[in-house]
GROMACS .gro file of C-alpha atoms in nm:
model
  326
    1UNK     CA    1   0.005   0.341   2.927
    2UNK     CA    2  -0.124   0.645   2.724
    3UNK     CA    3   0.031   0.872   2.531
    4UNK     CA    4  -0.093   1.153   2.327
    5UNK     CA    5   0.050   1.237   1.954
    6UNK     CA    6   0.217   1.499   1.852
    7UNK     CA    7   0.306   1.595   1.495
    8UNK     CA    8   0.628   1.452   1.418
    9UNK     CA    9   0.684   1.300   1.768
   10UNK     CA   10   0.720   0.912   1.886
   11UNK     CA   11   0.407   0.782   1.914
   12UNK     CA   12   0.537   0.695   2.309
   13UNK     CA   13   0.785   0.817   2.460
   14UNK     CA   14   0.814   0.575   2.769
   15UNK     CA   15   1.009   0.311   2.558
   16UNK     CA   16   1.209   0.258   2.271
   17UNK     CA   17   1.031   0.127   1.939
   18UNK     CA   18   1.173   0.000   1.620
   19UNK     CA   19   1.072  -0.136   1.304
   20UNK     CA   20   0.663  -0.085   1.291
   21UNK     CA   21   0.471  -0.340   1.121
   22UNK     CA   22   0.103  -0.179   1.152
   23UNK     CA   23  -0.255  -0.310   1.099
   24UNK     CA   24  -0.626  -0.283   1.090
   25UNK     CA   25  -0.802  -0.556   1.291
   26UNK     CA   26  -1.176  -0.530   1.386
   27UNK     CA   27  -1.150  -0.145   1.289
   28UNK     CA   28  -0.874  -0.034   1.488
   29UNK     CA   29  -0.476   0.024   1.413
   30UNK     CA   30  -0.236  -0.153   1.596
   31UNK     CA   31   0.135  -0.143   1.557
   32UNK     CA   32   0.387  -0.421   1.664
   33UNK     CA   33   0.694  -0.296   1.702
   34UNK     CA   34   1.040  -0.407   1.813
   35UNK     CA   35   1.131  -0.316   2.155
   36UNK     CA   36   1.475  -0.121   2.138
   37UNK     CA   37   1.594  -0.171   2.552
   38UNK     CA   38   1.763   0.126   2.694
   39UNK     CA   39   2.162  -0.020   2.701
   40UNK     CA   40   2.482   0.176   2.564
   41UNK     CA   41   2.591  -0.020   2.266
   42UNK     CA   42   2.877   0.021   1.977
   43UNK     CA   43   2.736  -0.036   1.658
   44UNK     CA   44   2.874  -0.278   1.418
   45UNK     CA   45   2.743  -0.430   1.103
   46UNK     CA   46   2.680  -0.741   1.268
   47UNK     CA   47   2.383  -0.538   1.427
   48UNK     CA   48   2.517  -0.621   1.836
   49UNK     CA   49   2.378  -0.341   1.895
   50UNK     CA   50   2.011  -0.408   1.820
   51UNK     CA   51   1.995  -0.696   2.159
   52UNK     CA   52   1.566  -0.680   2.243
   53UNK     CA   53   1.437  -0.874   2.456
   54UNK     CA   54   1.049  -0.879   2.389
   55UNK     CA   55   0.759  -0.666   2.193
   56UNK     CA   56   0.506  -0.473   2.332
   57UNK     CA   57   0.215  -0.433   2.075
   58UNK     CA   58   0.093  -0.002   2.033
   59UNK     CA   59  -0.266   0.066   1.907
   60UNK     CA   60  -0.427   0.398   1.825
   61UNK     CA   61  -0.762   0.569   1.877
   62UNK     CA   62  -1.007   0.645   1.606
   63UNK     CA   63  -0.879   0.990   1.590
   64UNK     CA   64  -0.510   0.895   1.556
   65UNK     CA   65  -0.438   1.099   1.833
   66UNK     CA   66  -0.395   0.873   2.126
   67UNK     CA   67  -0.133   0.587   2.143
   68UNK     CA   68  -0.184   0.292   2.421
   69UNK     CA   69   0.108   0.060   2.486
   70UNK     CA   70  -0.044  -0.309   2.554
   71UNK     CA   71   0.247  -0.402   2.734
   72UNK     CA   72   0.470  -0.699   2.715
   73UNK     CA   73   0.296  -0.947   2.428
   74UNK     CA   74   0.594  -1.200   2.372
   75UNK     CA   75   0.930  -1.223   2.578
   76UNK     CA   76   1.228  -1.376   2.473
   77UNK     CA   77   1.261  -1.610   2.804
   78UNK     CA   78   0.969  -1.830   2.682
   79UNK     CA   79   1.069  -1.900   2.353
   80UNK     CA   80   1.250  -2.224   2.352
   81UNK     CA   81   1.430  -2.236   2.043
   82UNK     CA   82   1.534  -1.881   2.039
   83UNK     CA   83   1.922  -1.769   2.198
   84UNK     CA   84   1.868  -1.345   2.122
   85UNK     CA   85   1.781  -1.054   1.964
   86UNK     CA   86   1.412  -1.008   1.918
   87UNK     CA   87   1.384  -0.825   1.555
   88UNK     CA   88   1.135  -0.667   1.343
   89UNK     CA   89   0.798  -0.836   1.369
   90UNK     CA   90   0.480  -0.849   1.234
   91UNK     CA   91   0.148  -0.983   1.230
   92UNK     CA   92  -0.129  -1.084   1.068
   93UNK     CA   93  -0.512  -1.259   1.117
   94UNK     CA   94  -0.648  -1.607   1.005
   95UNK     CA   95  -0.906  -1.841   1.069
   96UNK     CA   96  -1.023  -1.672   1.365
   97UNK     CA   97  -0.657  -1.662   1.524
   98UNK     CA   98  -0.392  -1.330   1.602
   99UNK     CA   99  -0.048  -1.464   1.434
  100UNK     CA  100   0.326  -1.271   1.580
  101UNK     CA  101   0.606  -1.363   1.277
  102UNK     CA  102   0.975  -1.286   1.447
  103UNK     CA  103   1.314  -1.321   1.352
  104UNK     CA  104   1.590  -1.446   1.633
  105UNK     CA  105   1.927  -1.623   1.689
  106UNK     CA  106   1.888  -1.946   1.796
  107UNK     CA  107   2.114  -2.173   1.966
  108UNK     CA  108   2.380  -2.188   1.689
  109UNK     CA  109   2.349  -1.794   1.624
  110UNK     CA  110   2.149  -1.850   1.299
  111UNK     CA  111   1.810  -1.655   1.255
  112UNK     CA  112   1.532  -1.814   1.222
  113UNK     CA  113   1.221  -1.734   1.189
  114UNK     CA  114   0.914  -1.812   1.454
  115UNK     CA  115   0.517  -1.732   1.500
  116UNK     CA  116   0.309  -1.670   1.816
  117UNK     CA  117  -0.074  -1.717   1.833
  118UNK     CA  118  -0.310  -1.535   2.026
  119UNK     CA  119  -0.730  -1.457   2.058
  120UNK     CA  120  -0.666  -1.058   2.114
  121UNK     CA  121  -0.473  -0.856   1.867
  122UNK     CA  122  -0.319  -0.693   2.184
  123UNK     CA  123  -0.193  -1.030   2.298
  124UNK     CA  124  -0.041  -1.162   2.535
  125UNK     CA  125   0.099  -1.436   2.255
  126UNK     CA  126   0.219  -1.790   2.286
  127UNK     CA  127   0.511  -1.909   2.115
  128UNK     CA  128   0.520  -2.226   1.880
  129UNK     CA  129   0.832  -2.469   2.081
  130UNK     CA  130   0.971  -2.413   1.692
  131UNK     CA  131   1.083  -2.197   1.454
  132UNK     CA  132   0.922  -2.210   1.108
  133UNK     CA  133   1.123  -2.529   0.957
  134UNK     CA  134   1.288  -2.419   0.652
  135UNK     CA  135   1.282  -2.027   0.768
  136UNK     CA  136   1.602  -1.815   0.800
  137UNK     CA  137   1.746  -1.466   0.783
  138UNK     CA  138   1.534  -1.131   0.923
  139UNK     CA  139   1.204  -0.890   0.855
  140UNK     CA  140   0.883  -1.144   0.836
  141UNK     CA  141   0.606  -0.961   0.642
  142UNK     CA  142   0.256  -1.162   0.624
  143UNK     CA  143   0.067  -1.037   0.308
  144UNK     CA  144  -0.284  -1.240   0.334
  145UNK     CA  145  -0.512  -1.215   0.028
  146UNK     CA  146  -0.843  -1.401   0.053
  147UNK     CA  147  -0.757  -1.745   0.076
  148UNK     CA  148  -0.362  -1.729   0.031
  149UNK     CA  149  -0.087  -1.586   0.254
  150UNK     CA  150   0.274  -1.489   0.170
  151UNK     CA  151   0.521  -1.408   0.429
  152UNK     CA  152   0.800  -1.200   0.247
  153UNK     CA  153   1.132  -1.189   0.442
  154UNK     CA  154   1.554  -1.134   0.409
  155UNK     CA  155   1.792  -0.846   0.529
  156UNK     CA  156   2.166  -0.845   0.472
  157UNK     CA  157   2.462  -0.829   0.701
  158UNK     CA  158   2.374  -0.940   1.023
  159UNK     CA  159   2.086  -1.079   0.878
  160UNK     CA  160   2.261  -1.320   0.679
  161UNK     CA  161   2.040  -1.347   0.366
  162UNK     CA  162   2.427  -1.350   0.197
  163UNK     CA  163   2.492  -1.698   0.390
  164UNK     CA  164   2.203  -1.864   0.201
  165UNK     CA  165   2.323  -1.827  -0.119
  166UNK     CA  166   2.344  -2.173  -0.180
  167UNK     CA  167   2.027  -2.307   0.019
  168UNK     CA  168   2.205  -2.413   0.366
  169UNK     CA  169   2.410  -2.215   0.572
  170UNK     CA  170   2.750  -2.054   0.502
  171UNK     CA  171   2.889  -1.857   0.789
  172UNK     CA  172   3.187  -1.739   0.600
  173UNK     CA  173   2.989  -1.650   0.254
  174UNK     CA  174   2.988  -1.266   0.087
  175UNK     CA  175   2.733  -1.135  -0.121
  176UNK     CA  176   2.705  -1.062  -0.491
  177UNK     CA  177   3.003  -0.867  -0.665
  178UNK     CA  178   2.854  -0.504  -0.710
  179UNK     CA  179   2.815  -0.550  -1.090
  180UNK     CA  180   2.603  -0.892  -1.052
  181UNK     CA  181   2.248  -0.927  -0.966
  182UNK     CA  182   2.188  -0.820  -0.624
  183UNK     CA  183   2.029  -1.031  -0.387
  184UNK     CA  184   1.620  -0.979  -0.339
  185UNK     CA  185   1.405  -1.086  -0.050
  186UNK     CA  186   1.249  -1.417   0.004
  187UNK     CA  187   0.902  -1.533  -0.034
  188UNK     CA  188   0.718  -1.828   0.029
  189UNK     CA  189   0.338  -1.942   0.059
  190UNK     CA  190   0.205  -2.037   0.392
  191UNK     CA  191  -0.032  -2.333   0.466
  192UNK     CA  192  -0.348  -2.259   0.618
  193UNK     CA  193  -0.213  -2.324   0.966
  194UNK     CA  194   0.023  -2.012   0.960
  195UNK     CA  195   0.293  -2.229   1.115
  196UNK     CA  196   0.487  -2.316   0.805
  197UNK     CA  197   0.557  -2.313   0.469
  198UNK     CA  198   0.343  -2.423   0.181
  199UNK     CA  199   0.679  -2.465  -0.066
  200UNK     CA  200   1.040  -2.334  -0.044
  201UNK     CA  201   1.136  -1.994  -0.040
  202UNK     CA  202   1.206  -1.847  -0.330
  203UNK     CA  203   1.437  -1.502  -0.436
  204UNK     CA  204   1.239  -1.232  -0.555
  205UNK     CA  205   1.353  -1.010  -0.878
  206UNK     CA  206   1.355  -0.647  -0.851
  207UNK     CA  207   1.407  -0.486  -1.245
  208UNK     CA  208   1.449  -0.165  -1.379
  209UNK     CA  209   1.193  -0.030  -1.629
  210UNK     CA  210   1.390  -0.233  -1.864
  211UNK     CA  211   1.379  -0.522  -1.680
  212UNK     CA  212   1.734  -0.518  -1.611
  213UNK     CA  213   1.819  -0.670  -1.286
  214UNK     CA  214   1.901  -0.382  -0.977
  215UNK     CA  215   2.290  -0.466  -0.952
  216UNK     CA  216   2.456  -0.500  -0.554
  217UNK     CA  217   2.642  -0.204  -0.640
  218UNK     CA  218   2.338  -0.001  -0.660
  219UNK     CA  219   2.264   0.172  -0.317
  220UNK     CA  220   2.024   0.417  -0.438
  221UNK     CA  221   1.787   0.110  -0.570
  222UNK     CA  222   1.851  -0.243  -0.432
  223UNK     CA  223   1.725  -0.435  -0.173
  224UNK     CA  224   1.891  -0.450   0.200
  225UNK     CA  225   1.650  -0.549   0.423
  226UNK     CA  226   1.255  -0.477   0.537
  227UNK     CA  227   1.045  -0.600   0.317
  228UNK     CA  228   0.671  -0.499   0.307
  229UNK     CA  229   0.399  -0.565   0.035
  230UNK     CA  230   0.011  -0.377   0.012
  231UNK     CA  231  -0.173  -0.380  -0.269
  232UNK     CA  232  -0.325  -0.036  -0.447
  233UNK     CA  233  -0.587  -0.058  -0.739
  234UNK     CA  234  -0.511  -0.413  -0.859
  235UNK     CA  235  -0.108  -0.426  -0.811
  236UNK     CA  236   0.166  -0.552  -0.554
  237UNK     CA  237   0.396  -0.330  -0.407
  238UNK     CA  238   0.707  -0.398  -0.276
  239UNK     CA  239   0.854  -0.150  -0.074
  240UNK     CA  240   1.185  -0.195   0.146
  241UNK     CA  241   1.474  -0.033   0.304
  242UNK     CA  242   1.850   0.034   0.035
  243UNK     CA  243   2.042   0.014   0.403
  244UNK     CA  244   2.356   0.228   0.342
  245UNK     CA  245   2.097   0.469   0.144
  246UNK     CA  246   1.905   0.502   0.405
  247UNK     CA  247   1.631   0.496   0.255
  248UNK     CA  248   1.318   0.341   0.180
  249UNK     CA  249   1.207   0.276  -0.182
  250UNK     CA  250   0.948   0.051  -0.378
  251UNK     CA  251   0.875  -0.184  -0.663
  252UNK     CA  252   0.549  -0.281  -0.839
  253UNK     CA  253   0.432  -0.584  -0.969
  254UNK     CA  254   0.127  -0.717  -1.062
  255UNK     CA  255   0.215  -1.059  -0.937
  256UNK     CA  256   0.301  -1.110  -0.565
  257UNK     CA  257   0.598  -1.335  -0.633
  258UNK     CA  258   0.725  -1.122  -0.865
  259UNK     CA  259   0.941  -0.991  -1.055
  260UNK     CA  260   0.889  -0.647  -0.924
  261UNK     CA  261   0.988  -0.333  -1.114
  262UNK     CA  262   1.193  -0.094  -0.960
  263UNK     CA  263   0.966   0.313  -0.913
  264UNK     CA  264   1.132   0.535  -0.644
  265UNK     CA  265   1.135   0.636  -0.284
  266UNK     CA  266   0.892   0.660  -0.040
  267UNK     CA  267   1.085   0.784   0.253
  268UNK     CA  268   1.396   1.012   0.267
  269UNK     CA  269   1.680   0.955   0.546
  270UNK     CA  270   1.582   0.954   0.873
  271UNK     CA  271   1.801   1.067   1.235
  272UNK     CA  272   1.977   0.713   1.264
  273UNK     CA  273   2.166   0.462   1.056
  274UNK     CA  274   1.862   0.235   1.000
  275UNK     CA  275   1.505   0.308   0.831
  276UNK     CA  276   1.222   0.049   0.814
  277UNK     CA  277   0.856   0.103   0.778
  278UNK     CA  278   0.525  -0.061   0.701
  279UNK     CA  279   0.226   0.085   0.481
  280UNK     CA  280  -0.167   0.034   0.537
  281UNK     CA  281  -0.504   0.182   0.485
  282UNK     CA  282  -0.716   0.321   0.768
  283UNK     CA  283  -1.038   0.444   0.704
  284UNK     CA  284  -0.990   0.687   0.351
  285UNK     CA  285  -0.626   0.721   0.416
  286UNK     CA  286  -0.316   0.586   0.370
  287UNK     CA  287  -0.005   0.582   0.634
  288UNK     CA  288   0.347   0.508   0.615
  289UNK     CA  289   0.488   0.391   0.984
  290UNK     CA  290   0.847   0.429   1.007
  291UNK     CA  291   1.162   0.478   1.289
  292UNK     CA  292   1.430   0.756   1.359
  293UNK     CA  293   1.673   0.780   1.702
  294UNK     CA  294   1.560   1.147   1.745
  295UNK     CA  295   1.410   1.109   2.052
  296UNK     CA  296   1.772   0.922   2.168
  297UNK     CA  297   1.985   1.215   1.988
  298UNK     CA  298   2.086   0.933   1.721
  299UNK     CA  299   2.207   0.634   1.902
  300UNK     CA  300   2.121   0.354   1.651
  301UNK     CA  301   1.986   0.104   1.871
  302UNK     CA  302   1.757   0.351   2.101
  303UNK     CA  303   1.507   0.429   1.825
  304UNK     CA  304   1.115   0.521   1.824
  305UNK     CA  305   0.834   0.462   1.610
  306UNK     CA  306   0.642   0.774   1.438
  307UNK     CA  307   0.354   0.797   1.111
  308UNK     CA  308   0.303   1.007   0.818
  309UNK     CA  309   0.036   1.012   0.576
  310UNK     CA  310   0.138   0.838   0.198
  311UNK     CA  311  -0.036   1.004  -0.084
  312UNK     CA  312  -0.057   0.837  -0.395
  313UNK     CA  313  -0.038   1.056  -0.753
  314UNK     CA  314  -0.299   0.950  -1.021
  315UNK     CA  315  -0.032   0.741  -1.225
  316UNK     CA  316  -0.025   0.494  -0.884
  317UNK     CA  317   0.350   0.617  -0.770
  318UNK     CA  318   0.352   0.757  -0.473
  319UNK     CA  319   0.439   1.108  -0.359
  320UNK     CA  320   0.828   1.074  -0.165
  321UNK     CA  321   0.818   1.161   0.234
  322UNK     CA  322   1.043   1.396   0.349
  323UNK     CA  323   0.979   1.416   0.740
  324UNK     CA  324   1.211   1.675   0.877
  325UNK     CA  325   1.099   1.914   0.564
  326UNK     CA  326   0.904   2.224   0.688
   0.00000   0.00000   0.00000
């Protein structure tokens, strides 16, 4: 199915999309999305609300102007390992081979996280019997630079990065007191196969200018959840949603483990309780892809992806996104 842009609309209209992770393969922009399913839900922090099933996988014309929806690329059903909830995904290309990251429950309600493979960017994609051994918690991103790949990952509240504190599993753990340290997302190396990890995940520091760590108690500045990285003119950055700011913000480094220091914020509140996003370069430009529940009148869980254009000043920071301003 079709659908034709409109500034400031959903890029479709036909379904509910969350969380866009989009890029450039053989030329063209593609967008996997979650898929937000069309149920009356109470929210809660546990994130009930957010119960998808399967992704479809969105890609645009060379004008920008035209959205298709691939249909169904992964559904829940033929996952073995996985119980629920179909999160943010992304993907990324290697050695000749499509790669789907996902988060889900599995059969003892932890997240993990899993991969899918595929010849066609579109899909349809096959899912590994296993999750990732070692993975946990939410938000895969797959950074791949020449001959290395990262996937960055981690989002609070129901998704748990708080019950991994201590390297296994604590159902009943909190987070950080709001004057310590908060808690940063995870990163680890991936072998060559894509299908697991090259070392252990390890926490990522996000400083202030003075490299001062961003406290918990700072909602304006540190991390929640959705992590993404790009690189601009020779440095990392780390961009990601503050949660109960609702907003999305960034960090630069020139190293992609880190530590990243804290610059400002991309992407002002959005209609809707959550905000996520993803950044990339098509053709001369460059595009922030991000959610709001206008299109549902604000229910958090019935959401839909849109794009705006990111402009960068000539110091590297970039120019703040305000998307309802006129």
């Amino acid at each position: 199915m079709e659908n034709k842009i409109e500034r400031d609309k959903p890029l479709v209209t036909h379904i509910y999309t969350a969380d866009p992770s989009a890029h450039v393969f053989d030329g063209k922009l593609y967008i996997y999305p979650s898929h937000d399913l069309d149920h009356e839900q109470i929210s809660n922090d546990n994130g009930d609300q957010y119960d998808m099933e399967d992704y479809h996988v969105l890609s645009l014309d060379d004008d920008l102007a035209v959205c298709k929806d691939h249909g169904e690329a992964l559904h829940l059903k033929n996952i073995p390992w996985a119980k629920k909830q179909l999160w943010a995904p992304d993907a990324a290309y290697r050695n000749g081979t499509y790669y789907l990251f996902f988060p889900a429950r599995d059969h003892e309600d932890i997240f993990r996280i899993g991969v899918a493979t595929s010849s066609d960017p579109a899909g349809p994609f096959e899912p590994q019997p296993n999750y990732i051994p070692g993975s946990f918690s939410i938000d895969p991103a797959v950074f791949v630079e020449e001959d290395k790949a990262y996937v960055y990952f981690g989002g609070l509240w129901g998704g748990q990065l708080e019950k991994w504190q201590t390297g296994a599993f604590r159902p009943d753990a909190e987070g950080p007191a709001l004057t310590e340290p908060a808690l940063g997302p995870r990163v680890a190396e991936l072998n060559d196969d894509m299908l697991t990890f090259k070392e252990s995940p390890q926490e990522i520091a996000i400083v202030d200018e003075d490299g001062n760590a961003i406290v918990a108690g700072d909602e304006e500045r540190r991390y929640f959840e959705g992590p993404w990285v790009h690189k601009y003119k020779g440095l990392y950055y780390l961009s990601y949603s503050t949660g109960t700011a609702h907003t999305i913000v960034y960090a630069v480094s020139d190293n992609p483990k880190g530590p990243y220091v804290f610059k400002g914020k991309i992407l002002t509140p959005v209609v809707g309780w959550t905000t996520h996003h993803s950044i990339v370069q098509y053709k001369d430009k460059w595009y922030l892809f991000y959610h709001d529940s206008s299109l549902s009148g604000g229910a958090d869980n019935k959401r839909s992806v849109k794009f705006a254009e990111l402009e960068y000043n000539e110091d590297g920071t970039i120019r703040t996104i305000e998307p309802y301003a006129k």
